PDB file of C-alpha atoms in Angstrom:
ATOM      1  CA  MET A   1       0.000   0.000   0.000  1.00 63.00           C
ATOM      2  CA  VAL A   2       1.385   3.389  -1.014  1.00 63.00           C
ATOM      3  CA  THR A   3       0.741   6.197   1.426  1.00 75.00           C
ATOM      4  CA  SER A   4       0.777   9.867   0.596  1.00 83.00           C
ATOM      5  CA  PRO A   5       3.160  12.129   2.489  1.00 89.00           C
ATOM      6  CA  THR A   6       1.702  14.029   5.406  1.00 95.00           C
ATOM      7  CA  ASN A   7       1.396  17.808   5.171  1.00 96.00           C
ATOM      8  CA  VAL A   8       4.448  18.182   7.416  1.00 97.00           C
ATOM      9  CA  GLU A   9       6.449  15.802   5.200  1.00 96.00           C
ATOM     10  CA  THR A  10       5.431  17.794   2.112  1.00 97.00           C
ATOM     11  CA  VAL A  11       6.622  21.048   3.690  1.00 98.00           C
ATOM     12  CA  GLN A  12       9.863  19.397   4.832  1.00 98.00           C
ATOM     13  CA  ALA A  13      10.397  18.172   1.257  1.00 98.00           C
ATOM     14  CA  ALA A  14       9.931  21.761   0.040  1.00 98.00           C
ATOM     15  CA  TYR A  15      12.705  22.981   2.373  1.00 98.00           C
ATOM     16  CA  ARG A  16      15.018  20.152   1.249  1.00 98.00           C
ATOM     17  CA  ALA A  17      14.388  21.072  -2.384  1.00 98.00           C
ATOM     18  CA  PHE A  18      15.084  24.753  -1.665  1.00 96.00           C
ATOM     19  CA  HIS A  19      18.308  23.802   0.152  1.00 95.00           C
ATOM     20  CA  ASP A  20      19.374  21.611  -2.798  1.00 96.00           C
ATOM     21  CA  HIS A  21      18.453  24.331  -5.351  1.00 94.00           C
ATOM     22  CA  ASP A  22      16.133  21.745  -6.942  1.00 97.00           C
ATOM     23  CA  VAL A  23      13.369  23.878  -8.432  1.00 97.00           C
ATOM     24  CA  GLU A  24      11.526  20.911  -9.964  1.00 97.00           C
ATOM     25  CA  ALA A  25      11.433  19.079  -6.614  1.00 98.00           C
ATOM     26  CA  LEU A  26      10.138  22.265  -4.968  1.00 98.00           C
ATOM     27  CA  LEU A  27       7.430  22.666  -7.606  1.00 98.00           C
ATOM     28  CA  ALA A  28       6.406  19.036  -7.010  1.00 98.00           C
ATOM     29  CA  THR A  29       5.339  20.063  -3.482  1.00 98.00           C
ATOM     30  CA  LEU A  30       3.269  23.001  -4.762  1.00 98.00           C
ATOM     31  CA  ALA A  31      -0.197  23.069  -6.299  1.00 98.00           C
ATOM     32  CA  PRO A  32      -0.194  24.376  -9.897  1.00 98.00           C
ATOM     33  CA  ASP A  33      -2.112  27.478  -8.725  1.00 98.00           C
ATOM     34  CA  VAL A  34       0.011  28.125  -5.616  1.00 98.00           C
ATOM     35  CA  ALA A  35       0.107  31.636  -4.133  1.00 98.00           C
ATOM     36  CA  TRP A  36       3.745  32.469  -3.177  1.00 98.00           C
ATOM     37  CA  VAL A  37       3.426  35.517  -0.913  1.00 98.00           C
ATOM     38  CA  HIS A  38       6.140  37.914   0.285  1.00 97.00           C
ATOM     39  CA  PRO A  39       5.824  41.257   2.095  1.00 97.00           C
ATOM     40  CA  ASP A  40       4.884  44.182  -0.137  1.00 96.00           C
ATOM     41  CA  GLY A  41       7.768  46.041   1.532  1.00 93.00           C
ATOM     42  CA  MET A  42      10.147  44.043  -0.683  1.00 96.00           C
ATOM     43  CA  ASP A  43       8.690  45.509  -3.910  1.00 94.00           C
ATOM     44  CA  THR A  44      11.704  47.828  -4.206  1.00 93.00           C
ATOM     45  CA  TYR A  45      13.825  44.784  -5.045  1.00 95.00           C
ATOM     46  CA  GLY A  46      11.235  42.919  -7.090  1.00 93.00           C
ATOM     47  CA  LEU A  47      10.690  40.456  -4.255  1.00 95.00           C
ATOM     48  CA  GLY A  48       7.349  41.639  -2.849  1.00 96.00           C
ATOM     49  CA  GLY A  49       3.769  40.663  -3.430  1.00 96.00           C
ATOM     50  CA  THR A  50       2.078  37.473  -4.514  1.00 97.00           C
ATOM     51  CA  LYS A  51       3.492  35.303  -7.275  1.00 97.00           C
ATOM     52  CA  LYS A  52       0.951  32.950  -8.845  1.00 98.00           C
ATOM     53  CA  GLY A  53       1.456  29.378  -9.947  1.00 98.00           C
ATOM     54  CA  HIS A  54       4.599  27.469 -10.804  1.00 98.00           C
ATOM     55  CA  ALA A  55       5.639  30.101 -13.362  1.00 98.00           C
ATOM     56  CA  GLY A  56       5.445  32.833 -10.710  1.00 98.00           C
ATOM     57  CA  VAL A  57       7.514  30.800  -8.236  1.00 98.00           C
ATOM     58  CA  LYS A  58      10.162  30.061 -10.888  1.00 97.00           C
ATOM     59  CA  GLU A  59      10.315  33.742 -11.844  1.00 96.00           C
ATOM     60  CA  PHE A  60      10.694  34.721  -8.176  1.00 96.00           C
ATOM     61  CA  LEU A  61      13.443  32.164  -7.536  1.00 96.00           C
ATOM     62  CA  ALA A  62      15.314  33.219 -10.671  1.00 96.00           C
ATOM     63  CA  HIS A  63      15.201  36.859  -9.536  1.00 96.00           C
ATOM     64  CA  VAL A  64      16.515  36.312  -5.967  1.00 96.00           C
ATOM     65  CA  PRO A  65      20.192  35.880  -7.059  1.00 95.00           C
ATOM     66  CA  THR A  66      20.094  39.320  -8.705  1.00 95.00           C
ATOM     67  CA  VAL A  67      19.462  40.807  -5.241  1.00 96.00           C
ATOM     68  CA  LEU A  68      21.266  38.405  -2.860  1.00 96.00           C
ATOM     69  CA  SER A  69      24.375  36.237  -3.163  1.00 96.00           C
ATOM     70  CA  GLY A  70      23.035  33.421  -1.047  1.00 95.00           C
ATOM     71  CA  MET A  71      20.350  32.209   1.294  1.00 95.00           C
ATOM     72  CA  ARG A  72      19.964  29.118   3.432  1.00 96.00           C
ATOM     73  CA  LEU A  73      16.731  28.416   5.302  1.00 97.00           C
ATOM     74  CA  GLU A  74      16.832  26.627   8.637  1.00 97.00           C
ATOM     75  CA  PRO A  75      13.406  25.550   9.917  1.00 98.00           C
ATOM     76  CA  ILE A  76      13.466  25.418  13.731  1.00 98.00           C
ATOM     77  CA  GLU A  77       9.889  24.546  14.703  1.00 98.00           C
ATOM     78  CA  ILE A  78       6.985  23.211  12.657  1.00 97.00           C
ATOM     79  CA  ILE A  79       3.408  23.482  13.930  1.00 98.00           C
ATOM     80  CA  GLU A  80       0.502  21.747  12.223  1.00 97.00           C
ATOM     81  CA  SER A  81      -3.161  22.664  12.548  1.00 96.00           C
ATOM     82  CA  GLY A  82      -5.381  20.940  10.011  1.00 94.00           C
ATOM     83  CA  ASP A  83      -4.352  22.063   6.532  1.00 96.00           C
ATOM     84  CA  ARG A  84      -2.108  24.821   7.916  1.00 98.00           C
ATOM     85  CA  ILE A  85       1.588  24.392   8.667  1.00 98.00           C
ATOM     86  CA  VAL A  86       3.479  27.218  10.386  1.00 98.00           C
ATOM     87  CA  VAL A  87       7.267  27.131  10.347  1.00 98.00           C
ATOM     88  CA  PHE A  88       9.455  29.251  12.606  1.00 98.00           C
ATOM     89  CA  GLY A  89      13.048  29.444  11.513  1.00 98.00           C
ATOM     90  CA  VAL A  90      16.098  31.446  10.585  1.00 98.00           C
ATOM     91  CA  ARG A  91      17.573  32.283   7.226  1.00 97.00           C
ATOM     92  CA  HIS A  92      21.257  32.824   6.679  1.00 97.00           C
ATOM     93  CA  ILE A  93      21.487  35.498   3.996  1.00 97.00           C
ATOM     94  CA  THR A  94      24.519  36.830   2.136  1.00 97.00           C
ATOM     95  CA  SER A  95      24.313  40.199   0.410  1.00 96.00           C
ATOM     96  CA  ARG A  96      25.786  40.862  -3.030  1.00 95.00           C
ATOM     97  CA  GLY A  97      28.513  42.756  -1.141  1.00 94.00           C
ATOM     98  CA  GLY A  98      29.488  39.596   0.794  1.00 95.00           C
ATOM     99  CA  ARG A  99      27.976  40.390   4.204  1.00 95.00           C
ATOM    100  CA  THR A 100      26.125  37.492   5.905  1.00 96.00           C
ATOM    101  CA  GLU A 101      23.434  37.841   8.566  1.00 97.00           C
ATOM    102  CA  THR A 102      20.932  35.551  10.236  1.00 98.00           C
ATOM    103  CA  HIS A 103      17.286  36.688  10.282  1.00 98.00           C
ATOM    104  CA  GLN A 104      14.172  35.092  11.737  1.00 98.00           C
ATOM    105  CA  PHE A 105      11.212  34.114   9.580  1.00 98.00           C
ATOM    106  CA  VAL A 106       7.748  32.646   9.875  1.00 98.00           C
ATOM    107  CA  HIS A 107       6.301  30.729   6.943  1.00 98.00           C
ATOM    108  CA  SER A 108       2.596  30.011   6.838  1.00 98.00           C
ATOM    109  CA  TRP A 109       1.754  27.149   4.484  1.00 98.00           C
ATOM    110  CA  THR A 110      -1.726  26.006   3.459  1.00 98.00           C
ATOM    111  CA  LEU A 111      -2.074  22.574   1.879  1.00 98.00           C
ATOM    112  CA  ARG A 112      -4.832  20.813  -0.037  1.00 96.00           C
ATOM    113  CA  GLU A 113      -4.689  17.230  -1.266  1.00 94.00           C
ATOM    114  CA  GLY A 114      -0.982  16.924  -0.440  1.00 94.00           C
ATOM    115  CA  LYS A 115       0.168  20.087  -2.230  1.00 97.00           C
ATOM    116  CA  ALA A 116       0.875  23.581  -0.932  1.00 98.00           C
ATOM    117  CA  THR A 117      -1.741  26.037  -2.186  1.00 98.00           C
ATOM    118  CA  SER A 118      -0.074  28.987  -0.480  1.00 98.00           C
ATOM    119  CA  MET A 119       3.150  29.920   1.259  1.00 98.00           C
ATOM    120  CA  GLU A 120       3.419  33.264   3.018  1.00 98.00           C
ATOM    121  CA  ASP A 121       6.868  34.481   4.071  1.00 98.00           C
ATOM    122  CA  ILE A 122       6.759  36.785   7.110  1.00 98.00           C
ATOM    123  CA  PHE A 123       9.921  38.590   8.223  1.00 97.00           C
ATOM    124  CA  ASP A 124      11.449  41.940   9.186  1.00 97.00           C
ATOM    125  CA  THR A 125      11.777  43.732   5.860  1.00 96.00           C
ATOM    126  CA  VAL A 126      13.806  46.579   7.376  1.00 96.00           C
ATOM    127  CA  LEU A 127      16.594  44.157   8.345  1.00 96.00           C
ATOM    128  CA  LEU A 128      16.636  42.645   4.874  1.00 96.00           C
ATOM    129  CA  HIS A 129      16.676  46.077   3.204  1.00 95.00           C
ATOM    130  CA  ARG A 130      19.719  47.021   5.315  1.00 95.00           C
ATOM    131  CA  LEU A 131      21.506  43.813   4.373  1.00 96.00           C
ATOM    132  CA  ILE A 132      20.762  44.210   0.663  1.00 95.00           C
ATOM    133  CA  GLU A 133      22.101  47.765   0.764  1.00 92.00           C
ATOM    134  CA  SER A 134      25.282  46.782   2.648  1.00 89.00           C
TER     135      SER A 134
END
């Protein structure tokens, strides 16, 4: 008998794919109509707002290296409530100028039928602006 991954396992697979820079594996965890949401305060760098579907996620991921030299996500705590997964963690970010900082994040995932239908990234945009400008 083949069992489907749990919602937590799906989200964990998404983080592994991100860590491995495996866009196709990441997209496999996302619904085709996923909403990929980042704070509007990141619009200045082309990183804010809601990206729609796999094409929007790919476009977003392709744009990140034009703004930052590197990023590694480290989930610390995962909380599940029905179809919602909330992840508290830190991201290790390197600016284009070579400066690295560690910032906290909260990701709110919503899943349906084993795929993420939305992922909202919540973080201190002021800290990230300062790092990008450094």
